[in-house]
Coordinates of N, CA, C and O in Angstrom, one line a residue:
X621 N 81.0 87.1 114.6 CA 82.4 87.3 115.0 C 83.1 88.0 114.0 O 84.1 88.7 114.3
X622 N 82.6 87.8 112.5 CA 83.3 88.6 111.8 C 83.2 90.2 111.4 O 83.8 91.0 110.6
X623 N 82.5 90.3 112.1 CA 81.9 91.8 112.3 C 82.8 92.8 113.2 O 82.8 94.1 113.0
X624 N 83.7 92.0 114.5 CA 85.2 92.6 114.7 C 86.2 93.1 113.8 O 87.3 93.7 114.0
X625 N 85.7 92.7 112.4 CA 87.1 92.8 111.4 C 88.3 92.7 111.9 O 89.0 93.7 111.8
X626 N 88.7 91.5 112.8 CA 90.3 91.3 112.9 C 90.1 89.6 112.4 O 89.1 88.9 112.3
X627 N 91.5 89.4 112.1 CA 91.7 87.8 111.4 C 91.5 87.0 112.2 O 90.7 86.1 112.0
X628 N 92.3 87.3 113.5 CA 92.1 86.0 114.5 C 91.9 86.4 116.1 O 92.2 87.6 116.4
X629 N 91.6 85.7 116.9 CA 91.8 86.1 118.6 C 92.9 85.7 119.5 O 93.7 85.0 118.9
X630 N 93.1 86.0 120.3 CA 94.4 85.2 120.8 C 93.5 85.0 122.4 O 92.8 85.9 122.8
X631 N 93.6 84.1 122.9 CA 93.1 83.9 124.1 C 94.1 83.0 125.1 O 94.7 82.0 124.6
X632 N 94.3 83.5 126.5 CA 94.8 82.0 127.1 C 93.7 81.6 127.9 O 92.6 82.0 128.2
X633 N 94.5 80.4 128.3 CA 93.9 79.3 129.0 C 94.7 79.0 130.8 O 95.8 79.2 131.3
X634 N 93.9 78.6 131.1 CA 94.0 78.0 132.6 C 93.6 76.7 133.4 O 92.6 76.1 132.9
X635 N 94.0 76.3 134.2 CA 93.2 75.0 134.5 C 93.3 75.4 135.9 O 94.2 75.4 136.7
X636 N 92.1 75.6 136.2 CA 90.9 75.2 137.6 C 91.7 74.4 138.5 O 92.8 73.8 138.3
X637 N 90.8 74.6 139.9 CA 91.1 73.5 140.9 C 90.7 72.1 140.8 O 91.2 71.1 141.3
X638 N 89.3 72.1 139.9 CA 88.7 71.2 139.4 C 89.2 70.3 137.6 O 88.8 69.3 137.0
X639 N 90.1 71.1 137.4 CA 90.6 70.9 136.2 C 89.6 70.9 135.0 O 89.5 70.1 134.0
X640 N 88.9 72.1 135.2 CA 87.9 72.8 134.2 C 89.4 74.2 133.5 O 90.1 75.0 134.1
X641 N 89.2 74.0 132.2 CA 89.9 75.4 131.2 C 88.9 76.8 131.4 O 87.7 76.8 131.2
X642 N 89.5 77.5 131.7 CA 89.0 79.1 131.7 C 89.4 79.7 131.5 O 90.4 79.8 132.2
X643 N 89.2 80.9 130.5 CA 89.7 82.0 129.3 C 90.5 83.0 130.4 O 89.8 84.0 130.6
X644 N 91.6 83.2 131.2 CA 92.6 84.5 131.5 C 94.0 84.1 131.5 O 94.7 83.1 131.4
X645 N 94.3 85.5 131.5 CA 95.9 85.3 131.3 C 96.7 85.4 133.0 O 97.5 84.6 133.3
X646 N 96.5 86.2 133.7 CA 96.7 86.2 135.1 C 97.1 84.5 135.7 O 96.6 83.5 135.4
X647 N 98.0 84.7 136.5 CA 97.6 83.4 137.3 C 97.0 83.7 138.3 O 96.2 82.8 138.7
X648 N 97.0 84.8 139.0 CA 95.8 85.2 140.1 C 94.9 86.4 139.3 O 95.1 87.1 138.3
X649 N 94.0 86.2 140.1 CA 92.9 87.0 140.2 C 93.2 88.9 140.9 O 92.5 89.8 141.1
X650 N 94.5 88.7 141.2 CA 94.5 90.2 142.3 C 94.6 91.2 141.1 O 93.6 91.9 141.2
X651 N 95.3 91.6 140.2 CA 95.1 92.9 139.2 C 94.0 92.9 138.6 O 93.5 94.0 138.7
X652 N 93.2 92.1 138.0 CA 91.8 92.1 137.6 C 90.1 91.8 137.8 O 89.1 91.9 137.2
X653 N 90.8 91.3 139.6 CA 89.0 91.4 140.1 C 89.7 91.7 142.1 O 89.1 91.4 143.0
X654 N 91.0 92.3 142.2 CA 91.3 92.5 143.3 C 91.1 91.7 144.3 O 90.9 92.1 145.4
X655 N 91.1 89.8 144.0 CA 91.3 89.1 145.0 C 92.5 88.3 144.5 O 92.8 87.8 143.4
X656 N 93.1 88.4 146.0 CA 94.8 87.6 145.8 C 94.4 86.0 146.2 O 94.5 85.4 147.2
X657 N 93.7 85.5 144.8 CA 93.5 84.2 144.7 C 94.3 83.5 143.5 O 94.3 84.2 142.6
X658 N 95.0 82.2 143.3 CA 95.2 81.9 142.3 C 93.9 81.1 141.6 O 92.9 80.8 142.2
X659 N 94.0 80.9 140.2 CA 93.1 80.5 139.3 C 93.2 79.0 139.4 O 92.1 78.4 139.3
X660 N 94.2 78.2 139.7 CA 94.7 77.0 140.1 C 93.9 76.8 141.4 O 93.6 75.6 141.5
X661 N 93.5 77.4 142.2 CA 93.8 77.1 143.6 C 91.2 77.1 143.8 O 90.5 76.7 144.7
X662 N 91.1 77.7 142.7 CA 89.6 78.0 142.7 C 88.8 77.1 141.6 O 89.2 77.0 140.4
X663 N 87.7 76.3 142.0 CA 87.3 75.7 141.4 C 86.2 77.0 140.1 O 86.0 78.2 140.1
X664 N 85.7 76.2 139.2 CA 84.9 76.8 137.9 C 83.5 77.3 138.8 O 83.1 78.3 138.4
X665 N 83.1 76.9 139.5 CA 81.8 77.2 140.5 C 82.2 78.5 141.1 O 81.6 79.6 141.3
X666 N 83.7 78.1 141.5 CA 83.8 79.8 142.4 C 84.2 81.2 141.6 O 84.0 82.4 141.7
X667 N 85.0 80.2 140.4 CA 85.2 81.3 139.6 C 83.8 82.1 139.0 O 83.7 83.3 139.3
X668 N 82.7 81.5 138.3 CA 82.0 81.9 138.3 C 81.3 82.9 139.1 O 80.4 83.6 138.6
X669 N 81.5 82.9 140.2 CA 80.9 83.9 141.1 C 81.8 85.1 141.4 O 81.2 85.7 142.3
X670 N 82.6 85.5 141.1 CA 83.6 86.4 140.8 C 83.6 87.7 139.8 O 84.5 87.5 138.9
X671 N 83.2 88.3 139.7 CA 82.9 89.6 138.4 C 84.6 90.3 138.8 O 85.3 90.5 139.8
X672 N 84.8 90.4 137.4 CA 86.4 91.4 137.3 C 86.5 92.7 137.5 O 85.3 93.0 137.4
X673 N 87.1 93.6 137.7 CA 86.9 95.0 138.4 C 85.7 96.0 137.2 O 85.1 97.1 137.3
X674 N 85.7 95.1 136.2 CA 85.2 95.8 135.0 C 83.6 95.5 134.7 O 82.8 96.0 133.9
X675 N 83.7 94.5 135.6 CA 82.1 93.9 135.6 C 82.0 92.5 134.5 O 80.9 91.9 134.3
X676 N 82.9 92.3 134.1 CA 83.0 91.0 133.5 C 83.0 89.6 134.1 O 83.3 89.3 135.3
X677 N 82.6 88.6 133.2 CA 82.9 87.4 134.2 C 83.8 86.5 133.2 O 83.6 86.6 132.0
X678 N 84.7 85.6 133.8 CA 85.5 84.7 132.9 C 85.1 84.0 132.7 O 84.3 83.5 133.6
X679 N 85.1 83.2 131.4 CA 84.4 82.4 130.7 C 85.0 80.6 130.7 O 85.9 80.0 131.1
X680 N 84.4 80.5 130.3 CA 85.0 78.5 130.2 C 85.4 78.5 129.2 O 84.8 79.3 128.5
X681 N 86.5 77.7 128.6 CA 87.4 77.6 126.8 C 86.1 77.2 126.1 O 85.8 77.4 124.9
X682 N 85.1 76.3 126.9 CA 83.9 76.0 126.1 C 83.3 77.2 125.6 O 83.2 77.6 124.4
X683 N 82.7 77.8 126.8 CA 81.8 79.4 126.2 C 82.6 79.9 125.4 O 82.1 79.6 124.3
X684 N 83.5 80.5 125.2 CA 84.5 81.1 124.5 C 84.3 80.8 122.9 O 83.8 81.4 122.0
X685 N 85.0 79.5 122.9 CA 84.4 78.8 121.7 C 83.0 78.5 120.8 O 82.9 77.7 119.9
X686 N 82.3 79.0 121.2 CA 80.9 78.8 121.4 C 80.7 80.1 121.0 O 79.8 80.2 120.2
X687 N 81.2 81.0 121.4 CA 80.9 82.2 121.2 C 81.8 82.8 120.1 O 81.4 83.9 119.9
X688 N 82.6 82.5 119.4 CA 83.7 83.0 118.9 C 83.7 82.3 116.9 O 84.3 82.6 115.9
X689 N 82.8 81.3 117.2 CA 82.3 80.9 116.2 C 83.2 80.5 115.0 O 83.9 79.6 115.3
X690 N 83.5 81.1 113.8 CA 84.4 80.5 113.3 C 85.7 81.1 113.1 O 86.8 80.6 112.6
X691 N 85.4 82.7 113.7 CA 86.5 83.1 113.9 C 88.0 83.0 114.1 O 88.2 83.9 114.9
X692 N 89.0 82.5 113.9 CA 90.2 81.9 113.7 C 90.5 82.2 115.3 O 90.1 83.3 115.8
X693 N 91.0 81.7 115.9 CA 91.7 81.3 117.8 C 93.2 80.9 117.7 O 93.7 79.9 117.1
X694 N 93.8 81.9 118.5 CA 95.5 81.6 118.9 C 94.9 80.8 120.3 O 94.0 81.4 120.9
X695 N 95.3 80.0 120.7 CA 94.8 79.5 122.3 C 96.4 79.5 122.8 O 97.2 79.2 121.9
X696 N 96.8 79.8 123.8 CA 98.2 79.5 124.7 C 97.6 79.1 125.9 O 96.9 79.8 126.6
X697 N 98.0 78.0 126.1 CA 98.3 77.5 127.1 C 99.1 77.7 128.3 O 100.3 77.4 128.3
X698 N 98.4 78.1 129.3 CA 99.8 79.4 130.7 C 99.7 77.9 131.3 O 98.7 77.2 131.2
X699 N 100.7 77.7 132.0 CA 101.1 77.2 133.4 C 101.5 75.4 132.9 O 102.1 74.9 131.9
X700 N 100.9 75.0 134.0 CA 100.9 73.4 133.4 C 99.8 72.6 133.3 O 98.7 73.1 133.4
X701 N 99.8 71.2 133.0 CA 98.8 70.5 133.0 C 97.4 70.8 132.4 O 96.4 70.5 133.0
X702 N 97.5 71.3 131.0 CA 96.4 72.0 130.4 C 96.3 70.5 129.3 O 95.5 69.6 129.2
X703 N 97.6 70.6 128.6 CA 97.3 69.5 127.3 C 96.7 68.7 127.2 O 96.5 68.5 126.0
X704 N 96.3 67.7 128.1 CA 95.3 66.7 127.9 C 93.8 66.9 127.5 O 93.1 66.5 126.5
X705 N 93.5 68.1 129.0 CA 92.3 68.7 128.9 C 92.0 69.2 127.5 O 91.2 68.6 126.7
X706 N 92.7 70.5 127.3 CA 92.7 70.9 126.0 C 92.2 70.3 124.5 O 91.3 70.6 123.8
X707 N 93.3 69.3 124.6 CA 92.8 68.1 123.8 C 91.4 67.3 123.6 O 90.8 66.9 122.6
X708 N 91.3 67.3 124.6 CA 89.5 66.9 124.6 C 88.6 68.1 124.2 O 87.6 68.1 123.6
X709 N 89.2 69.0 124.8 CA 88.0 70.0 124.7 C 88.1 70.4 123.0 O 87.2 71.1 122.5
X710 N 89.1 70.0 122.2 CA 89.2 70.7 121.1 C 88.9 69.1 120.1 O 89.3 69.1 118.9
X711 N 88.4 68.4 120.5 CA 88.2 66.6 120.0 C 87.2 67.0 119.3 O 87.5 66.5 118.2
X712 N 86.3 67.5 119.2 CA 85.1 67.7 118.2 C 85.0 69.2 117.6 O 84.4 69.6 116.6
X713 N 85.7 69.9 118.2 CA 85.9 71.3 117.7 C 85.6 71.4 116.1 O 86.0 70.4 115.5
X714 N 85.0 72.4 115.4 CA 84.8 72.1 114.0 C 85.9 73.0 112.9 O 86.1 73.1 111.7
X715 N 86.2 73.8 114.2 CA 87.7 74.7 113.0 C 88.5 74.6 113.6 O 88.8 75.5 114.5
X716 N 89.4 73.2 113.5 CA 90.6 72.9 114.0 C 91.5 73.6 112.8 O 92.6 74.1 113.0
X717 N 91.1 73.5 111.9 CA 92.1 73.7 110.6 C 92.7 75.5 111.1 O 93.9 75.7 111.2
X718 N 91.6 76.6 111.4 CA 92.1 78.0 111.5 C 92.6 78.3 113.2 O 92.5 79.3 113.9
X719 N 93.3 76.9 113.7 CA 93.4 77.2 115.1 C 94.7 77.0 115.5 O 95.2 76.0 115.0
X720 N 95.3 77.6 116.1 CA 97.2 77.6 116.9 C 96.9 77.4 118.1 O 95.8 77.8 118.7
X721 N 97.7 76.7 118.6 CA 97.9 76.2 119.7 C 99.1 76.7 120.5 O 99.9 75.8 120.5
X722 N 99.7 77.8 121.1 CA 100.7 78.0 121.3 C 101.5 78.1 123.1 O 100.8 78.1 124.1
X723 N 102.4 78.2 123.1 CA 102.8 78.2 124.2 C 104.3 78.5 125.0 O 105.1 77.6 124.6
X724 N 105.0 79.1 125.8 CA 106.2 78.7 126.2 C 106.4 77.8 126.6 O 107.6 77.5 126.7
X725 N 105.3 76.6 127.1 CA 106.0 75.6 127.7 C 105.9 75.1 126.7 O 104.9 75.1 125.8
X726 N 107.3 74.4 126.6 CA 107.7 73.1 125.2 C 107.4 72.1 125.5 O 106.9 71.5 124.6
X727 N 107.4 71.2 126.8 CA 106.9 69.8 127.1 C 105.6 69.6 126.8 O 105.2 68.9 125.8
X728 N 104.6 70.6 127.9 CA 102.7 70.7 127.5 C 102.5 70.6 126.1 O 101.8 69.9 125.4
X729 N 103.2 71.4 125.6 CA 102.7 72.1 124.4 C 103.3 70.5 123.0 O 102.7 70.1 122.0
X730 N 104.4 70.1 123.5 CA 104.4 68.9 122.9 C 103.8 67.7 123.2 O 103.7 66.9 122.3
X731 N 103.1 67.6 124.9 CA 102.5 66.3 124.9 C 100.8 66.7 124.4 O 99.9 65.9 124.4
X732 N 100.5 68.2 123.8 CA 99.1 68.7 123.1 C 99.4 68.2 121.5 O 98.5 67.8 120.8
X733 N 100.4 68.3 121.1 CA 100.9 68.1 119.9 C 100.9 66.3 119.1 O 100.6 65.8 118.1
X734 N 101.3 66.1 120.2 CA 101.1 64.2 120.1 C 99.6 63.3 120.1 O 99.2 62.2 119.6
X735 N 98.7 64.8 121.1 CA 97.4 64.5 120.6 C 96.2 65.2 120.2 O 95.0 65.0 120.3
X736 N 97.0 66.1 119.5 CA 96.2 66.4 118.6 C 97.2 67.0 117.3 O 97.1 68.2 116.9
X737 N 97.9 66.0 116.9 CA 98.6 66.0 115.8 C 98.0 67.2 114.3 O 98.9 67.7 113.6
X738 N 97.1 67.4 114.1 CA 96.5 67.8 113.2 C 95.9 69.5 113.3 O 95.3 70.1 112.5
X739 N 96.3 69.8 114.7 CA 96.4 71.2 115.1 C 97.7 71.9 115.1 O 98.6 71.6 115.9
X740 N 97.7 73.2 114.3 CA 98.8 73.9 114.0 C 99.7 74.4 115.5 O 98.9 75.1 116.3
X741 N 100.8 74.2 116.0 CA 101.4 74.3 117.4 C 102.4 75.7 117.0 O 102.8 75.9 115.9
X742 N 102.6 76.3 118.0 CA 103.6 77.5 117.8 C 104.2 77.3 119.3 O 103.5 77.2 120.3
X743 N 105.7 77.4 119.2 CA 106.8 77.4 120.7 C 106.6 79.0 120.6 O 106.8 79.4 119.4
X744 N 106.4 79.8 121.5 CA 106.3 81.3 122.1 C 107.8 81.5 122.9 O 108.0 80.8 123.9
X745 N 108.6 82.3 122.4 CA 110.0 82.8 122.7 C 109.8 84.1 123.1 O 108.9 84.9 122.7
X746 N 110.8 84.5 124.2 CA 110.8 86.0 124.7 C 111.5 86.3 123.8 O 110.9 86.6 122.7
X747 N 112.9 86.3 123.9 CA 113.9 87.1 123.0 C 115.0 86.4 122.0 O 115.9 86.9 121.3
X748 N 114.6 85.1 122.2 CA 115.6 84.3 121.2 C 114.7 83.0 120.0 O 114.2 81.9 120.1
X749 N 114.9 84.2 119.2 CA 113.9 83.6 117.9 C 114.5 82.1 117.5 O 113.9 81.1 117.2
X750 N 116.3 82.4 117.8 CA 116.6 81.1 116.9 C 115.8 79.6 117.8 O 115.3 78.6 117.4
X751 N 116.2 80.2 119.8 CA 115.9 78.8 120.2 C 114.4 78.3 120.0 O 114.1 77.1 119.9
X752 N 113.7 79.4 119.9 CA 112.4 78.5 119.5 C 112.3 78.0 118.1 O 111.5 77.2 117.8
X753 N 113.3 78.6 116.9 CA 113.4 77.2 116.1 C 113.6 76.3 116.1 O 112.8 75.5 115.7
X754 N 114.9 75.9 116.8 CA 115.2 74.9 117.8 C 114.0 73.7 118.0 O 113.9 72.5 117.6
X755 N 113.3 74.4 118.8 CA 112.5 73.9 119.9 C 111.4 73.7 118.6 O 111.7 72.6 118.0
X756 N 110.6 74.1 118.2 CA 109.7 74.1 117.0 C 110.0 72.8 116.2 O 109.1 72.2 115.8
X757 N 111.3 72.4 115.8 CA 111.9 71.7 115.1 C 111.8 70.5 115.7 O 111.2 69.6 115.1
X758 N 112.5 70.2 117.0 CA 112.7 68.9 117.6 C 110.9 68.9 117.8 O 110.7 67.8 117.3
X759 N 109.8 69.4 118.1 CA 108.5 69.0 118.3 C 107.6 68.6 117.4 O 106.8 67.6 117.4
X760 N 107.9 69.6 116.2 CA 107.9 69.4 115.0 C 106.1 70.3 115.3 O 104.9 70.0 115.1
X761 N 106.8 71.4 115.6 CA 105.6 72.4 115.2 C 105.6 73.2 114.3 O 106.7 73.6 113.8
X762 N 104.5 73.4 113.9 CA 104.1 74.2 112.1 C 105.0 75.6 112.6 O 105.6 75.9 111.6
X763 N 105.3 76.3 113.6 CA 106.0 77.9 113.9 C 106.4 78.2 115.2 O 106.3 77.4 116.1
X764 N 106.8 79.5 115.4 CA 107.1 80.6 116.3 C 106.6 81.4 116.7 O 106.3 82.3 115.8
X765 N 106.3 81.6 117.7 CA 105.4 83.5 118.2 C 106.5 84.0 119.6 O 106.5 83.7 120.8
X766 N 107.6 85.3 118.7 CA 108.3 85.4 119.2 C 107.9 87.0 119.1 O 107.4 87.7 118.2
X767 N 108.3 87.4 120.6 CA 108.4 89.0 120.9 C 109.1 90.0 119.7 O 110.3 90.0 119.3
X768 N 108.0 90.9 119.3 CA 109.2 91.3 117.9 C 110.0 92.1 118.1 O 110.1 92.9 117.1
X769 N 111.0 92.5 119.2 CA 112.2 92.8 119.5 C 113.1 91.7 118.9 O 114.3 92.0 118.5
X770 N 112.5 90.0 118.9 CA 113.6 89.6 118.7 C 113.4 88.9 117.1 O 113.9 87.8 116.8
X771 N 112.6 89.8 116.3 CA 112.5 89.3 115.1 C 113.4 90.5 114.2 O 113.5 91.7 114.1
X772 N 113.8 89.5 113.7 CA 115.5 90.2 112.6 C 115.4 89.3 111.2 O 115.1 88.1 111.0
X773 N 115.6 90.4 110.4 CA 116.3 89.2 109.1 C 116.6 87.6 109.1 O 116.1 86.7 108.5
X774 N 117.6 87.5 110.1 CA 118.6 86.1 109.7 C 117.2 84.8 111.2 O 117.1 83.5 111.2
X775 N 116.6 85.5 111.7 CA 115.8 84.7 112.5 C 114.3 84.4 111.0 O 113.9 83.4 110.6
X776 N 113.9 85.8 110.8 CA 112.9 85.2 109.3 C 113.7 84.0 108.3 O 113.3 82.9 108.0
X777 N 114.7 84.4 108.1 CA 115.1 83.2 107.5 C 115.1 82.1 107.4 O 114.7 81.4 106.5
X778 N 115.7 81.6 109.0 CA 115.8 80.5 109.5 C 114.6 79.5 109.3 O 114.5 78.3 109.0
X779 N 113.6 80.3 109.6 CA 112.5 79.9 110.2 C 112.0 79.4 109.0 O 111.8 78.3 108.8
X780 N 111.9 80.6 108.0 CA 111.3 80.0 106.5 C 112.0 78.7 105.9 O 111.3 77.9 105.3
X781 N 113.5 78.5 106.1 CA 114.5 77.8 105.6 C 114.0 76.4 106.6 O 114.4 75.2 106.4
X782 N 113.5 76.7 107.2 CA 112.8 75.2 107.9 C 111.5 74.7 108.2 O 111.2 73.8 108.9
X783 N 110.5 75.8 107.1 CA 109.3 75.5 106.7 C 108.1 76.2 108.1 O 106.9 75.9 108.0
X784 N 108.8 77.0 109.0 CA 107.9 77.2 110.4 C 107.3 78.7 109.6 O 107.8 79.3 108.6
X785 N 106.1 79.2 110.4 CA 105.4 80.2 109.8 C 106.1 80.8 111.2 O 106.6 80.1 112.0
X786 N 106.1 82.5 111.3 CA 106.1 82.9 112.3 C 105.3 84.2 113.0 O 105.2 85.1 112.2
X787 N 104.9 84.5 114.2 CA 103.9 85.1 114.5 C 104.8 85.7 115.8 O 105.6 85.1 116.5
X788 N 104.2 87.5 115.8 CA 105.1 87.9 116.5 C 103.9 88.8 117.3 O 102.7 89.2 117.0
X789 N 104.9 88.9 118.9 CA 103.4 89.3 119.8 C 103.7 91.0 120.4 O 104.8 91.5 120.8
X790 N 103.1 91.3 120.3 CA 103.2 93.2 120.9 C 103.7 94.0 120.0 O 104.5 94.8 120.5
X791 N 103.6 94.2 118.5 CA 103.8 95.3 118.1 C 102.5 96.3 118.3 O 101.4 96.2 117.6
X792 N 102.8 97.4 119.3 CA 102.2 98.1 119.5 C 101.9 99.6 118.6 O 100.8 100.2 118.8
X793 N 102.7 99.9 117.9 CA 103.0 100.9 117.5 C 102.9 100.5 115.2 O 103.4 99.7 114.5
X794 N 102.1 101.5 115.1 CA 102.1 101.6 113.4 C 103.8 101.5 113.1 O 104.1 100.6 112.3
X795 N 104.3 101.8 113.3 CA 105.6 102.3 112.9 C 106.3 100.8 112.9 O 106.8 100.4 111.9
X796 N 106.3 100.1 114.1 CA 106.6 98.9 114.5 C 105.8 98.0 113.5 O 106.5 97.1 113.1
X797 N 104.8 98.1 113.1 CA 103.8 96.9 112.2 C 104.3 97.1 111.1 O 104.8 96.1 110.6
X798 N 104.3 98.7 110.1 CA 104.8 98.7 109.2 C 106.8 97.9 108.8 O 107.2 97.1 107.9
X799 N 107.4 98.4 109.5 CA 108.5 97.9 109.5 C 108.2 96.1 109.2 O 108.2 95.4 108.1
X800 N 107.9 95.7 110.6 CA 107.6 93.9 110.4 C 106.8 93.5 108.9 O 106.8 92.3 108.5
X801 N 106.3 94.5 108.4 CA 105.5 93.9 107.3 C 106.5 94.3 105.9 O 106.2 93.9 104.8
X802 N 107.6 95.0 106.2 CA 109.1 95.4 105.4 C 109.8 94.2 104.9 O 110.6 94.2 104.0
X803 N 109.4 93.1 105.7 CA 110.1 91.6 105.7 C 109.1 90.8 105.2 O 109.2 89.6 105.1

């Protein structure tokens, strides 16, 4: 895995009909394997039988892990009803220490937090850095992974001034990286 030369992966998650985790970010299947199915609505048996327009197949958070080895993992959690699962699936995991757990949902993402205390948590904000301090604060997550349109001076601050790390998503552009790395 370290032969990608990048630090970490970022992957989401899903939960099955069967309440099996599997690696996409979509809640349907229609932009990436052209069936208007939701991922909720299909069990891990059918998913598997499904190739993506690319010839790919989606994987289980198990394969994934398995395959990704010690590589450092952002995991986000999309939709609802992941955190428990999750939690188990990451109970024996061996690099909890290089792993984020992040998410927009603040409830999930705090009832993942309660159990599994000892995994680093990040609240994911569109455009308002301060409220996911906020929110980071009352859950008492290690940070933020906020869109970096809405990362500014007085939001780095805050954040530092309350001990949260922060991680910012879609700088596309060199121009854009260098600037964020200006702070």
């Amino acid at each position: 895995s370290r032969s990608l030369a990048v630090d970490a992966a970022e992957i989401d998650i899903r939960v099955t009909k069967d309440g099996q985790l599997v690696v996409f970010h979509d809640k349907s299947l229609k932009r990436l394997a052209g069936i208007n199915k939701a991922i909720k609505n299909l069990t891990v048996n059918e998913i598997k039988q499904i190739n993506l327009k690319s010839g790919a197949k989606i994987p289980t958070l198990e394969e994934l892990l398995n395959a990704a080895g010690d590589l450092p993992l952002i995991i986000e959690g999309k939709g609802t009803d992941w955190a428990n699962k999750l939690a188990i699936s990451l109970q024996n995991y061996q690099h909890k220490k290089s792993l984020r757990v992040i998410s927009f949902n603040e409830v999930e993402l705090g009832k993942f937090k309660e159990l599994q205390a000892n995994i680093n948590c990040y609240h994911v904000g569109f455009f308002n850095g301060f409220k996911s301090i906020k929110i980071a604060i009352r859950y008492g997550y290690q940070g933020i992974d906020v869109h970096y349109l809405a990362f500014n001076p007085f939001v780095h601050s805050s954040a530092k001034k309350n001990n949260l790390n922060v991680i910012l998503y879609t700088p596309n552009s060199t121009f854009i990286v260098k600037l964020i790395n200006y702070f």
